[in-house]
């Protein structure tokens, strides 16, 4: 879902909002824009907008009540292709400089603010497509 270019909308229980936002941070990163919509179409309607990192902090610091609708901005166009090729390219650059694959994956993960499992999966896919050596 990280590479989904369409807007993502889901409903969340108020007592699970902080946990859901924490999970979203792991997948989409702190900078992906989103909105927490509370009590839509009702008297106490509220919308909190900002990057996921700010929304997660807000959910931790405030008592969340009512019906929650989450809206998450889609990824930029062609995001998946660019980041996958960037990941593989950067890992290979670090390996050619003498770094082992595990360390290279960790470094690229930090550089691109991605979970290590995403970079690892990109390397596995590239290896199975015979674009890189083991």
Coordinates of N, CA, C and O in Angstrom, one line a residue:
X1 N 0.8 -1.2 0.0 CA 0.0 0.0 0.0 C 0.8 1.3 0.0 O 0.3 2.3 -0.3
X2 N 2.1 1.2 0.4 CA 3.0 2.3 0.4 C 3.0 3.1 -0.9 O 3.1 4.3 -0.9
X3 N 2.9 2.3 -2.0 CA 3.0 2.9 -3.3 C 1.7 3.3 -3.9 O 1.7 3.7 -5.1
X4 N 0.6 3.1 -3.2 CA -0.7 3.4 -3.8 C -0.8 4.9 -4.1 O -0.6 5.7 -3.2
X5 N -1.2 5.2 -5.3 CA -1.2 6.6 -5.7 C -2.6 7.3 -5.4 O -2.7 8.5 -5.5
X6 N -3.6 6.5 -5.2 CA -4.9 7.0 -4.8 C -5.0 7.3 -3.4 O -4.3 6.8 -2.5
X7 N -5.9 8.2 -3.0 CA -6.2 8.6 -1.6 C -6.7 7.3 -0.9 O -7.5 6.6 -1.5
X8 N -6.2 7.1 0.3 CA -6.7 5.9 1.1 C -7.5 6.5 2.2 O -7.2 7.4 3.0
X9 N -8.7 5.8 2.4 CA -9.7 6.2 3.4 C -10.1 5.0 4.2 O -10.3 4.0 3.6
X10 N -10.0 5.1 5.5 CA -10.5 4.0 6.4 C -11.1 4.5 7.6 O -10.9 5.7 8.0
X11 N -12.0 3.7 8.2 CA -12.6 4.0 9.5 C -11.8 3.4 10.6 O -11.3 2.3 10.5
X12 N -11.7 4.1 11.8 CA -10.9 3.5 12.9 C -11.7 3.8 14.2 O -12.3 4.9 14.3
X13 N -11.6 2.9 15.1 CA -12.1 3.0 16.4 C -11.3 4.0 17.2 O -10.0 4.0 17.1
X14 N -11.9 4.9 18.0 CA -11.1 5.9 18.7 C -10.0 5.3 19.6 O -8.9 5.8 19.7
X15 N -10.3 4.2 20.2 CA -9.3 3.6 21.2 C -8.2 2.9 20.4 O -7.2 2.6 21.0
X16 N -8.3 2.7 19.1 CA -7.2 2.1 18.3 C -6.5 3.1 17.4 O -5.6 2.8 16.7
X17 N -6.9 4.4 17.5 CA -6.3 5.4 16.6 C -4.8 5.5 16.7 O -4.1 5.5 15.7
X18 N -4.3 5.7 17.9 CA -2.9 5.9 18.1 C -2.1 4.7 17.6 O -1.1 4.8 16.9
X19 N -2.6 3.5 17.8 CA -1.9 2.3 17.3 C -2.0 2.2 15.8 O -1.0 1.9 15.1
X20 N -3.1 2.6 15.2 CA -3.3 2.5 13.7 C -2.3 3.6 13.1 O -1.7 3.3 12.1
X21 N -2.2 4.7 13.7 CA -1.3 5.7 13.2 C 0.2 5.3 13.3 O 1.0 5.6 12.4
X22 N 0.5 4.6 14.4 CA 1.9 4.1 14.6 C 2.2 3.1 13.4 O 3.2 3.2 12.8
X23 N 1.2 2.2 13.1 CA 1.4 1.3 12.0 C 1.5 2.0 10.7 O 2.4 1.6 9.8
X24 N 0.7 3.0 10.5 CA 0.8 3.8 9.2 C 2.1 4.5 9.1 O 2.7 4.6 8.0
X25 N 2.7 5.0 10.2 CA 4.0 5.6 10.1 C 5.1 4.6 9.6 O 6.0 4.9 8.9
X26 N 5.0 3.3 10.1 CA 5.9 2.3 9.7 C 5.9 2.0 8.2 O 6.9 1.8 7.6
X27 N 4.7 2.1 7.6 CA 4.5 1.8 6.2 C 4.7 3.0 5.3 O 5.4 2.9 4.3
X28 N 4.1 4.1 5.7 CA 4.1 5.3 4.8 C 5.1 6.4 5.1 O 5.3 7.3 4.3
X29 N 5.7 6.3 6.3 CA 6.7 7.3 6.7 C 6.0 8.5 7.4 O 4.8 8.8 7.2
X30 N 6.8 9.3 8.0 CA 6.3 10.5 8.8 C 5.8 11.6 8.0 O 5.0 12.4 8.4
X31 N 6.3 11.7 6.7 CA 5.9 12.9 5.9 C 4.7 12.7 5.1 O 4.2 13.7 4.5
X32 N 4.1 11.5 5.0 CA 2.9 11.4 4.2 C 1.8 12.2 4.8 O 1.5 12.1 6.0
X33 N 1.1 13.0 4.1 CA 0.0 13.8 4.6 C -1.3 13.0 4.8 O -1.6 12.1 4.1
X34 N -2.0 13.4 5.9 CA -3.2 12.8 6.2 C -4.1 13.7 7.0 O -3.8 14.8 7.3
X35 N -5.3 13.2 7.2 CA -6.3 14.0 8.0 C -7.1 13.0 8.9 O -7.5 11.9 8.5
X36 N -7.2 13.4 10.2 CA -8.0 12.6 11.1 C -9.4 13.4 11.1 O -9.4 14.6 11.5
X37 N -10.4 12.8 10.7 CA -11.8 13.4 10.7 C -12.6 12.8 11.8 O -12.7 11.6 11.8
X38 N -13.1 13.6 12.7 CA -13.8 13.1 13.8 C -15.2 13.7 13.8 O -15.5 14.8 13.5
X39 N -16.2 12.7 14.0 CA -17.6 13.1 14.1 C -18.1 13.8 12.8 O -18.7 14.9 12.9
X40 N -17.7 13.3 11.6 CA -18.1 13.9 10.4 C -19.7 14.1 10.3 O -20.4 13.2 10.7
X41 N -20.1 15.2 9.8 CA -21.5 15.6 9.6 C -22.3 15.7 10.9 O -23.5 15.7 10.9
X42 N -21.5 15.9 12.0 CA -22.2 16.1 13.3 C -21.8 17.4 13.9 O -20.9 18.1 13.4
X43 N -22.4 17.8 15.0 CA -22.2 19.1 15.6 C -20.8 19.3 16.0 O -20.3 20.4 15.8
X44 N -20.1 18.3 16.5 CA -18.7 18.5 16.9 C -17.7 18.0 15.9 O -16.6 17.6 16.3
X45 N -18.0 18.2 14.7 CA -17.1 17.8 13.6 C -15.7 18.5 13.7 O -15.6 19.6 14.1
X46 N -14.7 17.7 13.5 CA -13.3 18.2 13.6 C -12.4 17.5 12.6 O -12.6 16.3 12.3
X47 N -11.5 18.3 12.0 CA -10.5 17.7 11.1 C -9.1 18.2 11.5 O -8.9 19.4 11.6
X48 N -8.2 17.2 11.8 CA -6.8 17.5 12.1 C -6.0 17.1 10.9 O -5.9 15.9 10.6
X49 N -5.3 18.1 10.3 CA -4.5 17.8 9.1 C -3.0 17.9 9.4 O -2.6 18.7 10.2
X50 N -2.2 17.1 8.7 CA -0.8 17.3 8.8 C -0.1 16.0 8.4 O -0.7 15.0 8.0
X51 N 1.2 16.0 8.5 CA 2.0 14.8 8.2 C 1.7 13.7 9.3 O 1.3 14.0 10.4
X52 N 1.8 12.4 8.9 CA 1.5 11.3 9.8 C 2.2 11.4 11.1 O 1.6 11.1 12.2
X53 N 3.4 11.9 11.2 CA 4.2 12.0 12.4 C 3.4 13.0 13.4 O 3.3 12.7 14.6
X54 N 3.0 14.1 12.9 CA 2.2 15.0 13.7 C 0.9 14.5 14.2 O 0.5 14.6 15.3
X55 N 0.2 13.8 13.3 CA -1.1 13.2 13.6 C -0.9 12.1 14.7 O -1.8 12.0 15.6
X56 N 0.2 11.3 14.6 CA 0.4 10.3 15.6 C 0.6 10.9 17.0 O 0.1 10.4 18.0
X57 N 1.4 12.0 17.0 CA 1.6 12.7 18.3 C 0.3 13.3 18.8 O 0.1 13.2 20.0
X58 N -0.5 13.8 18.0 CA -1.8 14.4 18.4 C -2.6 13.3 19.0 O -3.2 13.5 20.1
X59 N -2.7 12.1 18.4 CA -3.5 11.0 18.9 C -3.0 10.5 20.2 O -3.8 10.1 21.1
X60 N -1.7 10.5 20.4 CA -1.2 10.1 21.7 C -1.5 11.1 22.8 O -1.7 10.7 24.0
X61 N -1.5 12.4 22.5 CA -1.6 13.4 23.5 C -3.0 13.8 23.8 O -3.3 14.5 24.8
X62 N -4.0 13.4 23.0 CA -5.4 13.8 23.2 C -6.3 12.6 23.4 O -6.0 11.5 22.8
X63 N -7.3 12.8 24.2 CA -8.3 11.8 24.3 C -9.2 11.8 23.1 O -9.8 12.8 22.7
X64 N -9.2 10.7 22.3 CA -9.9 10.7 21.1 C -11.3 10.0 21.3 O -11.4 8.9 21.9
X65 N -12.4 10.7 20.9 CA -13.7 10.2 21.1 C -14.5 10.3 19.8 O -14.1 11.1 18.9
X66 N -15.5 9.5 19.7 CA -16.4 9.6 18.5 C -15.9 8.8 17.3 O -15.0 8.0 17.4
X67 N -16.6 9.0 16.2 CA -16.4 8.2 15.0 C -15.2 8.8 14.3 O -15.1 10.0 14.1
X68 N -14.2 8.0 13.9 CA -13.0 8.5 13.3 C -12.9 8.0 11.8 O -13.1 6.8 11.6
X69 N -12.7 8.9 10.9 CA -12.4 8.6 9.5 C -11.0 9.1 9.2 O -10.7 10.2 9.5
X70 N -10.1 8.2 8.7 CA -8.8 8.6 8.4 C -8.7 8.7 6.9 O -9.2 7.9 6.1
X71 N -8.0 9.8 6.5 CA -7.8 10.1 5.0 C -6.3 10.2 4.9 O -5.7 11.0 5.6
X72 N -5.7 9.5 3.9 CA -4.3 9.5 3.7 C -4.0 9.8 2.3 O -4.6 9.2 1.4
X73 N -3.1 10.8 2.0 CA -2.8 11.2 0.7 C -2.1 10.0 -0.1 O -1.4 9.2 0.6
X74 N -2.3 9.9 -1.3 CA -1.7 8.9 -2.2 C -0.2 9.2 -2.4 O 0.2 10.4 -2.2
X75 N 0.5 8.2 -2.8 CA 1.9 8.4 -3.1 C 2.1 9.2 -4.3 O 1.2 9.2 -5.2
X76 N 3.2 9.9 -4.5 CA 3.4 10.7 -5.7 C 3.4 9.7 -6.9 O 3.7 8.5 -6.8
X77 N 3.1 10.2 -8.1 CA 3.0 9.4 -9.3 C 4.3 8.7 -9.6 O 5.4 9.3 -9.4
X78 N 4.3 7.4 -10.0 CA 5.5 6.6 -10.3 C 6.4 6.4 -9.1 O 7.6 6.1 -9.2
X79 N 5.9 6.6 -7.9 CA 6.7 6.5 -6.6 C 7.3 5.1 -6.5 O 8.4 4.9 -6.2
X80 N 6.5 4.0 -6.8 CA 7.0 2.7 -6.7 C 8.2 2.4 -7.5 O 9.2 1.8 -7.1
X81 N 8.1 2.7 -8.8 CA 9.2 2.4 -9.7 C 10.5 3.2 -9.3 O 11.6 2.6 -9.3
X82 N 10.3 4.4 -9.0 CA 11.5 5.2 -8.6 C 12.2 4.7 -7.3 O 13.4 4.5 -7.3
X83 N 11.4 4.4 -6.3 CA 12.0 4.0 -5.1 C 12.6 2.6 -5.1 O 13.6 2.4 -4.6
X84 N 11.9 1.7 -5.9 CA 12.5 0.4 -6.0 C 13.8 0.4 -6.7 O 14.8 -0.2 -6.2
X85 N 13.9 1.1 -7.8 CA 15.2 1.2 -8.5 C 16.2 1.9 -7.7 O 17.4 1.6 -7.7
X86 N 15.8 2.9 -7.0 CA 16.7 3.7 -6.1 C 17.3 2.8 -5.0 O 18.5 2.8 -4.7
X87 N 16.4 2.0 -4.4 CA 16.8 1.1 -3.3 C 17.9 0.1 -3.9 O 19.0 -0.1 -3.3
X88 N 17.6 -0.6 -4.9 CA 18.5 -1.6 -5.5 C 19.8 -0.9 -5.9 O 20.9 -1.4 -5.6
X89 N 19.7 0.2 -6.6 CA 20.9 0.9 -7.0 C 21.8 1.3 -5.8 O 23.0 1.1 -5.8
X90 N 21.2 1.9 -4.8 CA 22.0 2.3 -3.6 C 22.6 1.1 -2.9 O 23.8 1.2 -2.5
X91 N 21.9 0.0 -2.7 CA 22.4 -1.1 -2.0 C 23.6 -1.6 -2.8 O 24.7 -1.9 -2.3
X92 N 23.5 -1.7 -4.1 CA 24.6 -2.2 -5.0 C 25.8 -1.2 -4.9 O 27.0 -1.7 -4.9
X93 N 25.6 0.1 -4.8 CA 26.7 1.0 -4.7 C 27.4 0.8 -3.4 O 28.7 0.8 -3.4
X94 N 26.7 0.6 -2.3 CA 27.4 0.3 -1.0 C 28.1 -1.0 -1.0 O 29.2 -1.1 -0.5
X95 N 27.5 -2.0 -1.7 CA 28.2 -3.3 -1.8 C 29.5 -3.2 -2.6 O 30.5 -3.8 -2.2
X96 N 29.5 -2.4 -3.7 CA 30.7 -2.3 -4.5 C 31.8 -1.5 -3.8 O 32.9 -1.6 -4.1
X97 N 31.3 -0.7 -2.7 CA 32.3 0.0 -1.9 C 32.9 -0.9 -0.8 O 33.7 -0.4 0.0
X98 N 32.4 -2.1 -0.7 CA 32.9 -3.1 0.3 C 32.0 -3.4 1.5 O 32.4 -4.1 2.4
X99 N 30.8 -2.8 1.5 CA 29.9 -3.1 2.6 C 29.2 -4.4 2.3 O 28.9 -4.7 1.2
X100 N 28.9 -5.2 3.4 CA 28.1 -6.4 3.2 C 26.7 -6.0 2.9 O 26.2 -4.9 3.2
X101 N 25.9 -7.0 2.4 CA 24.5 -6.7 1.9 C 23.6 -6.3 3.1 O 22.8 -5.4 3.0
X102 N 23.8 -7.0 4.2 CA 22.9 -6.6 5.4 C 23.1 -5.2 5.8 O 22.2 -4.4 6.1
X103 N 24.4 -4.8 5.9 CA 24.7 -3.4 6.3 C 24.2 -2.4 5.2 O 23.7 -1.3 5.6
X104 N 24.4 -2.8 4.0 CA 24.0 -1.9 2.9 C 22.5 -1.7 2.9 O 22.0 -0.6 2.7
X105 N 21.7 -2.8 3.1 CA 20.3 -2.7 3.2 C 19.9 -1.8 4.4 O 19.0 -0.9 4.3
X106 N 20.5 -1.9 5.5 CA 20.2 -1.1 6.7 C 20.5 0.4 6.4 O 19.7 1.2 6.8
X107 N 21.6 0.6 5.8 CA 22.0 2.0 5.5 C 21.0 2.7 4.5 O 20.6 3.8 4.7
X108 N 20.6 1.9 3.4 CA 19.7 2.4 2.5 C 18.3 2.6 3.1 O 17.6 3.6 2.9
X109 N 17.9 1.7 4.0 CA 16.7 1.9 4.8 C 16.7 3.2 5.5 O 15.7 3.9 5.5
X110 N 17.8 3.5 6.2 CA 17.9 4.8 6.9 C 17.9 6.0 6.0 O 17.2 7.0 6.3
X111 N 18.6 5.9 4.9 CA 18.7 7.0 3.9 C 17.3 7.4 3.4 O 17.0 8.5 3.2
X112 N 16.5 6.4 3.0 CA 15.2 6.6 2.4 C 14.0 6.6 3.3 O 12.9 6.7 2.9
X113 N 14.3 6.5 4.6 CA 13.3 6.4 5.7 C 12.3 5.3 5.4 O 11.0 5.5 5.4
X114 N 12.8 4.1 5.1 CA 11.9 3.0 4.8 C 12.2 1.9 5.7 O 13.4 1.7 6.2
X115 N 11.2 1.0 6.0 CA 11.5 -0.2 6.8 C 12.5 -1.1 6.1 O 12.5 -1.2 4.9
X116 N 13.4 -1.7 6.8 CA 14.4 -2.6 6.2 C 13.8 -3.7 5.4 O 14.3 -4.1 4.4
X117 N 12.6 -4.2 5.8 CA 12.0 -5.3 5.1 C 11.6 -4.9 3.7 O 11.6 -5.7 2.8
X118 N 11.3 -3.6 3.5 CA 10.9 -3.1 2.1 C 12.2 -3.1 1.2 O 12.1 -3.5 0.1
X119 N 13.3 -2.6 1.8 CA 14.5 -2.6 1.0 C 15.0 -4.1 0.7 O 15.4 -4.4 -0.4
X120 N 14.8 -4.9 1.7 CA 15.2 -6.3 1.5 C 14.3 -7.0 0.5 O 14.8 -7.7 -0.4
X121 N 13.0 -6.7 0.5 CA 12.1 -7.2 -0.5 C 12.5 -6.8 -1.9 O 12.4 -7.5 -2.9
X122 N 12.9 -5.5 -2.0 CA 13.3 -5.0 -3.4 C 14.5 -5.7 -3.9 O 14.6 -6.1 -5.0
X123 N 15.4 -6.0 -3.0 CA 16.6 -6.8 -3.3 C 16.3 -8.2 -3.7 O 16.8 -8.7 -4.7
X124 N 15.4 -8.9 -3.0 CA 15.0 -10.2 -3.3 C 14.3 -10.2 -4.7 O 14.6 -11.1 -5.6
X125 N 13.4 -9.3 -5.0 CA 12.8 -9.2 -6.3 C 13.8 -9.0 -7.4 O 13.7 -9.6 -8.5
X126 N 14.7 -8.1 -7.2 CA 15.8 -7.8 -8.2 C 16.6 -9.1 -8.4 O 16.9 -9.4 -9.6
X127 N 16.9 -9.8 -7.4 CA 17.7 -11.0 -7.5 C 16.9 -12.1 -8.3 O 17.5 -12.7 -9.2
X128 N 15.6 -12.2 -8.0 CA 14.9 -13.2 -8.7 C 14.6 -12.9 -10.1 O 14.4 -13.7 -11.0
X129 N 14.7 -11.6 -10.4 CA 14.6 -11.1 -11.8 C 16.0 -11.2 -12.5 O 16.1 -10.7 -13.6
X130 N 17.0 -11.7 -11.8 CA 18.3 -11.9 -12.3 C 19.0 -10.6 -12.7 O 19.9 -10.6 -13.6
X131 N 18.7 -9.6 -12.0 CA 19.3 -8.3 -12.3 C 20.6 -8.1 -11.4 O 21.4 -7.2 -11.7
X132 N 20.7 -8.9 -10.4 CA 21.9 -8.7 -9.5 C 22.4 -10.1 -9.1 O 21.7 -11.1 -9.2
X133 N 23.7 -10.1 -8.7 CA 24.3 -11.4 -8.3 C 24.0 -11.6 -6.8 O 23.8 -10.6 -6.1
X134 N 24.1 -12.9 -6.4 CA 23.8 -13.2 -5.0 C 24.8 -12.6 -4.0 O 25.6 -12.0 -4.0

